[in-house]
């Protein structure tokens, strides 16, 4: 299986901060990379697909970049509703895998 | 509007099986693959498997060692996830999700609300 490693596992940030989360694949996955946001007790919500494309309805402060093995999710000007856990996910291989998650907490 | 609706919480004894439905509406059922994922308490997301509702073909994660069966009923637009030989480590919220087929990375664009399965003696 392709392993997906996110860093950091958690971070504390303030409203208005710029936050960057990284995701590394154990082998090249081209742009077969998606990002999701999950709030407690809720299903995940798609933010970014194809590594850098913004899902319809998602605020433009979210952006994604990268290809191959290294990817980044950036949140510009963090808002109160952005405090959540974020997951990357690869669909390059037949069996899919997720990163372990990054919890964004209020400083 | 697209909806995936799952059943309510289940409590099962070790060794038993659970079958969780996911009823789809608001789109052409046979045109989008459905995935199953789970999330143990306080843990991350684990991908379990996928079904093509059009022809019923499936792919499963190896971790489930033939305990997992995903089926579909086209007459009711429902996908089922059945997990057998349950053990305490299978306690989790189980999600179904639809795969968007028109992009490279085929993300999961609609999700069910989740079904908590508790395995306890």
Tab-separated table of C-alpha atoms in Angstrom:
chain	number	residue	atom	x	y	z
A	1	UNK	CA	0.000	0.000	0.000
A	2	UNK	CA	1.029	3.601	-0.568
A	3	UNK	CA	1.701	5.296	2.776
A	4	UNK	CA	0.589	8.893	3.271
A	5	UNK	CA	2.343	10.890	5.987
A	6	UNK	CA	1.021	14.240	7.144
A	7	UNK	CA	2.833	16.830	9.192
A	8	UNK	CA	2.360	18.185	11.674
A	9	UNK	CA	-0.084	15.892	13.487
A	10	UNK	CA	-1.513	18.935	15.223
A	11	UNK	CA	-0.960	22.654	15.347
A	12	UNK	CA	-2.207	25.663	17.246
A	13	UNK	CA	-2.984	28.825	15.336
A	14	UNK	CA	-4.855	32.081	15.716
A	15	UNK	CA	-7.646	33.551	13.643
A	16	UNK	CA	-6.065	35.337	10.702
A	17	UNK	CA	-2.947	33.141	10.591
A	18	UNK	CA	-1.708	31.379	7.506
A	19	UNK	CA	-1.540	27.617	8.047
A	20	UNK	CA	0.356	25.064	5.991
A	21	UNK	CA	-0.101	21.290	6.214
A	22	UNK	CA	2.112	18.903	4.297
A	23	UNK	CA	1.427	15.414	2.994
A	24	UNK	CA	4.089	13.051	1.674
A	25	UNK	CA	3.436	9.877	-0.299
A	26	UNK	CA	5.698	6.842	-0.052
A	27	UNK	CA	5.899	6.754	-3.864
A	28	UNK	CA	4.957	9.081	-6.673
A	29	UNK	CA	1.201	9.546	-7.013
A	30	UNK	CA	1.237	12.251	-9.702
A	31	UNK	CA	-1.740	14.503	-8.864
A	32	UNK	CA	-3.984	11.757	-7.477
A	33	UNK	CA	-4.361	13.614	-4.189
A	34	UNK	CA	-7.398	14.996	-2.398
A	35	UNK	CA	-7.841	16.973	0.831
A	36	UNK	CA	-10.766	16.759	3.258
A	37	UNK	CA	-11.854	18.695	6.336
A	38	UNK	CA	-13.612	16.927	9.187
A	39	UNK	CA	-15.335	18.460	12.196
A	40	UNK	CA	-16.208	16.440	15.315
A	41	UNK	CA	-19.162	14.125	14.838
A	42	UNK	CA	-19.470	14.906	11.138
A	43	UNK	CA	-18.539	13.223	7.885
A	44	UNK	CA	-15.486	14.578	6.066
A	45	UNK	CA	-15.988	17.374	3.539
A	46	UNK	CA	-14.050	17.591	0.274
A	47	UNK	CA	-11.879	20.723	0.000
A	48	UNK	CA	-9.313	20.142	-2.751
A	49	UNK	CA	-9.133	17.517	-5.501
A	50	UNK	CA	-6.523	16.691	-8.133
A	51	UNK	CA	-3.963	18.189	-5.694
A	52	UNK	CA	-4.827	21.792	-6.469
A	53	UNK	CA	-8.419	22.195	-7.649
A	54	UNK	CA	-10.850	23.887	-5.269
A	55	UNK	CA	-14.115	22.034	-4.735
A	56	UNK	CA	-17.215	24.059	-5.571
A	57	UNK	CA	-18.458	26.035	-2.590
A	58	UNK	CA	-15.171	25.896	-0.670
A	59	UNK	CA	-13.770	29.318	0.319
A	60	UNK	CA	-10.850	30.567	-1.754
A	61	UNK	CA	-8.635	30.878	1.335
A	62	UNK	CA	-8.034	27.137	0.917
A	63	UNK	CA	-5.476	26.095	-1.679
A	64	UNK	CA	-3.501	22.998	-2.570
A	65	UNK	CA	-0.256	22.409	-4.390
A	66	UNK	CA	2.244	19.709	-5.227
A	67	UNK	CA	2.669	16.627	-7.372
A	68	UNK	CA	4.638	13.424	-7.243
A	69	UNK	CA	5.311	12.740	-3.563
A	70	UNK	CA	5.014	16.108	-1.809
A	71	UNK	CA	1.822	18.075	-1.351
A	72	UNK	CA	0.677	21.084	0.637
A	73	UNK	CA	-2.657	22.388	1.900
A	74	UNK	CA	-2.621	26.084	2.752
A	75	UNK	CA	-5.272	28.028	4.611
A	76	UNK	CA	-4.856	31.779	4.232
A	77	UNK	CA	-6.330	33.943	6.989
A	78	UNK	CA	-7.635	31.165	9.244
A	79	UNK	CA	-11.267	31.623	10.251
A	80	UNK	CA	-13.052	30.305	13.370
A	81	UNK	CA	-14.920	27.706	11.310
A	82	UNK	CA	-11.615	26.266	10.001
A	83	UNK	CA	-10.667	24.679	13.307
A	84	UNK	CA	-10.979	21.023	12.394
A	85	UNK	CA	-8.976	17.977	11.342
A	86	UNK	CA	-7.599	17.775	7.807
A	87	UNK	CA	-6.812	14.605	5.853
A	88	UNK	CA	-4.995	13.956	2.612
A	89	UNK	CA	-5.961	10.914	0.534
A	90	UNK	CA	-4.403	9.236	-2.492
A	91	UNK	CA	-6.316	7.519	-5.275
A	92	UNK	CA	-3.306	6.556	-7.412
A	93	UNK	CA	-3.367	2.910	-6.407
A	94	UNK	CA	-6.260	0.466	-6.596
A	95	UNK	CA	-6.569	0.572	-2.820
A	96	UNK	CA	-6.838	4.049	-1.379
A	97	UNK	CA	-5.091	5.416	1.700
A	98	UNK	CA	-5.383	8.475	3.920
A	99	UNK	CA	-2.900	10.466	5.909
A	100	UNK	CA	-3.227	10.226	9.680
A	101	UNK	CA	-4.768	13.678	9.919
A	102	UNK	CA	-3.727	17.135	11.112
A	103	UNK	CA	-5.752	18.726	13.884
A	104	UNK	CA	-5.884	22.516	13.721
A	105	UNK	CA	-6.633	23.971	17.143
A	106	UNK	CA	-7.180	27.460	18.468
A	107	UNK	CA	-4.152	29.107	20.060
B	1	UNK	CA	-30.001	16.890	-4.375
B	2	UNK	CA	-27.533	14.061	-3.896
B	3	UNK	CA	-28.017	12.185	-0.636
B	4	UNK	CA	-26.510	9.096	0.921
B	5	UNK	CA	-28.528	7.959	3.918
B	6	UNK	CA	-27.251	5.322	6.320
B	7	UNK	CA	-29.000	3.383	9.071
B	8	UNK	CA	-28.788	4.002	12.794
B	9	UNK	CA	-26.312	2.774	15.363
B	10	UNK	CA	-25.766	-0.949	15.919
B	11	UNK	CA	-24.454	-2.948	18.853
B	12	UNK	CA	-23.038	-6.382	18.078
B	13	UNK	CA	-21.354	-9.149	20.025
B	14	UNK	CA	-17.882	-10.403	19.124
B	15	UNK	CA	-18.062	-12.972	16.346
B	16	UNK	CA	-21.303	-11.608	14.923
B	17	UNK	CA	-21.822	-9.839	11.590
B	18	UNK	CA	-23.197	-6.398	10.764
B	19	UNK	CA	-24.772	-5.224	7.522
B	20	UNK	CA	-25.026	-1.464	7.050
B	21	UNK	CA	-27.132	0.019	4.228
B	22	UNK	CA	-26.414	3.221	2.313
B	23	UNK	CA	-29.389	4.462	0.301
B	24	UNK	CA	-28.556	6.805	-2.565
B	25	UNK	CA	-30.842	9.391	-4.134
B	26	UNK	CA	-30.664	12.470	-6.322
B	27	UNK	CA	-28.477	11.010	-9.074
B	28	UNK	CA	-28.161	8.034	-11.419
B	29	UNK	CA	-27.250	5.211	-9.043
B	30	UNK	CA	-25.312	3.082	-11.501
B	31	UNK	CA	-23.073	5.883	-12.712
B	32	UNK	CA	-20.978	6.530	-9.594
B	33	UNK	CA	-18.837	4.160	-7.542
B	34	UNK	CA	-19.517	3.962	-3.809
B	35	UNK	CA	-16.764	3.574	-1.224
B	36	UNK	CA	-16.880	2.447	2.396
B	37	UNK	CA	-14.606	3.881	5.037
B	38	UNK	CA	-14.457	3.689	8.805
B	39	UNK	CA	-13.160	5.739	11.685
B	40	UNK	CA	-12.408	4.207	15.075
B	41	UNK	CA	-12.989	6.453	18.109
B	42	UNK	CA	-10.440	9.267	18.134
B	43	UNK	CA	-8.640	7.847	15.096
B	44	UNK	CA	-8.216	8.695	11.423
B	45	UNK	CA	-10.027	7.508	8.321
B	46	UNK	CA	-9.516	3.974	7.017
B	47	UNK	CA	-10.512	3.016	3.477
B	48	UNK	CA	-12.317	-0.312	3.327
B	49	UNK	CA	-13.476	-0.943	-0.210
B	50	UNK	CA	-15.428	0.097	-3.285
B	51	UNK	CA	-18.320	-1.163	-5.392
B	52	UNK	CA	-19.331	-0.335	-8.935
B	53	UNK	CA	-23.133	-0.133	-8.615
B	54	UNK	CA	-23.437	-0.650	-12.354
B	55	UNK	CA	-22.096	-4.192	-12.420
B	56	UNK	CA	-21.440	-5.032	-8.778
B	57	UNK	CA	-17.675	-5.441	-9.065
B	58	UNK	CA	-15.760	-4.756	-5.886
B	59	UNK	CA	-12.260	-4.079	-4.557
B	60	UNK	CA	-11.429	-4.535	-0.884
B	61	UNK	CA	-8.585	-3.443	1.356
B	62	UNK	CA	-6.391	-6.403	2.241
B	63	UNK	CA	-6.653	-5.624	5.960
B	64	UNK	CA	-10.146	-7.114	6.108
B	65	UNK	CA	-9.016	-10.651	5.200
B	66	UNK	CA	-12.208	-11.827	3.500
B	67	UNK	CA	-14.422	-10.497	6.334
B	68	UNK	CA	-15.817	-7.676	4.192
B	69	UNK	CA	-18.542	-7.916	1.553
B	70	UNK	CA	-19.968	-4.936	-0.323
B	71	UNK	CA	-23.085	-5.472	-2.405
B	72	UNK	CA	-25.687	-3.343	-4.116
B	73	UNK	CA	-29.397	-3.502	-4.905
B	74	UNK	CA	-30.169	-1.532	-8.034
B	75	UNK	CA	-33.915	-1.755	-7.467
B	76	UNK	CA	-33.640	0.287	-4.274
B	77	UNK	CA	-30.448	2.267	-5.082
B	78	UNK	CA	-28.864	0.872	-1.935
B	79	UNK	CA	-25.326	-0.280	-1.250
B	80	UNK	CA	-24.615	-2.615	1.663
B	81	UNK	CA	-21.449	-3.124	3.703
B	82	UNK	CA	-21.296	-6.404	5.614
B	83	UNK	CA	-18.473	-7.129	8.028
B	84	UNK	CA	-18.260	-10.550	9.634
B	85	UNK	CA	-16.409	-12.111	12.581
B	86	UNK	CA	-16.611	-8.819	14.436
B	87	UNK	CA	-14.105	-8.013	17.151
B	88	UNK	CA	-13.748	-5.092	19.531
B	89	UNK	CA	-11.291	-3.378	17.182
B	90	UNK	CA	-14.102	-3.065	14.609
B	91	UNK	CA	-15.897	-0.563	16.836
B	92	UNK	CA	-16.048	2.523	14.626
B	93	UNK	CA	-18.212	4.899	12.662
B	94	UNK	CA	-18.729	3.492	9.176
B	95	UNK	CA	-19.216	5.890	6.260
B	96	UNK	CA	-20.310	5.382	2.677
B	97	UNK	CA	-19.207	7.969	0.130
B	98	UNK	CA	-19.702	8.625	-3.567
B	99	UNK	CA	-16.752	8.867	-5.915
B	100	UNK	CA	-16.738	11.790	-8.346
B	101	UNK	CA	-15.898	10.221	-11.669
B	102	UNK	CA	-15.082	13.264	-13.789
B	103	UNK	CA	-11.718	14.255	-12.331
B	104	UNK	CA	-8.238	12.716	-12.233
B	105	UNK	CA	-8.138	11.941	-8.520
B	106	UNK	CA	-11.803	10.830	-8.299
B	107	UNK	CA	-12.486	12.381	-4.882
B	108	UNK	CA	-15.303	11.478	-2.520
B	109	UNK	CA	-17.746	14.314	-3.058
B	110	UNK	CA	-20.804	13.157	-1.097
B	111	UNK	CA	-20.825	11.232	2.155
B	112	UNK	CA	-23.370	9.416	4.266
B	113	UNK	CA	-23.884	10.618	7.813
B	114	UNK	CA	-22.093	7.633	9.315
B	115	UNK	CA	-23.229	4.595	11.284
B	116	UNK	CA	-21.709	3.791	14.661
B	117	UNK	CA	-21.079	0.078	15.094
B	118	UNK	CA	-20.145	-0.961	18.610
B	119	UNK	CA	-18.748	-4.442	19.209
B	120	UNK	CA	-19.075	-5.449	22.822
B	121	UNK	CA	-19.842	-8.560	24.822
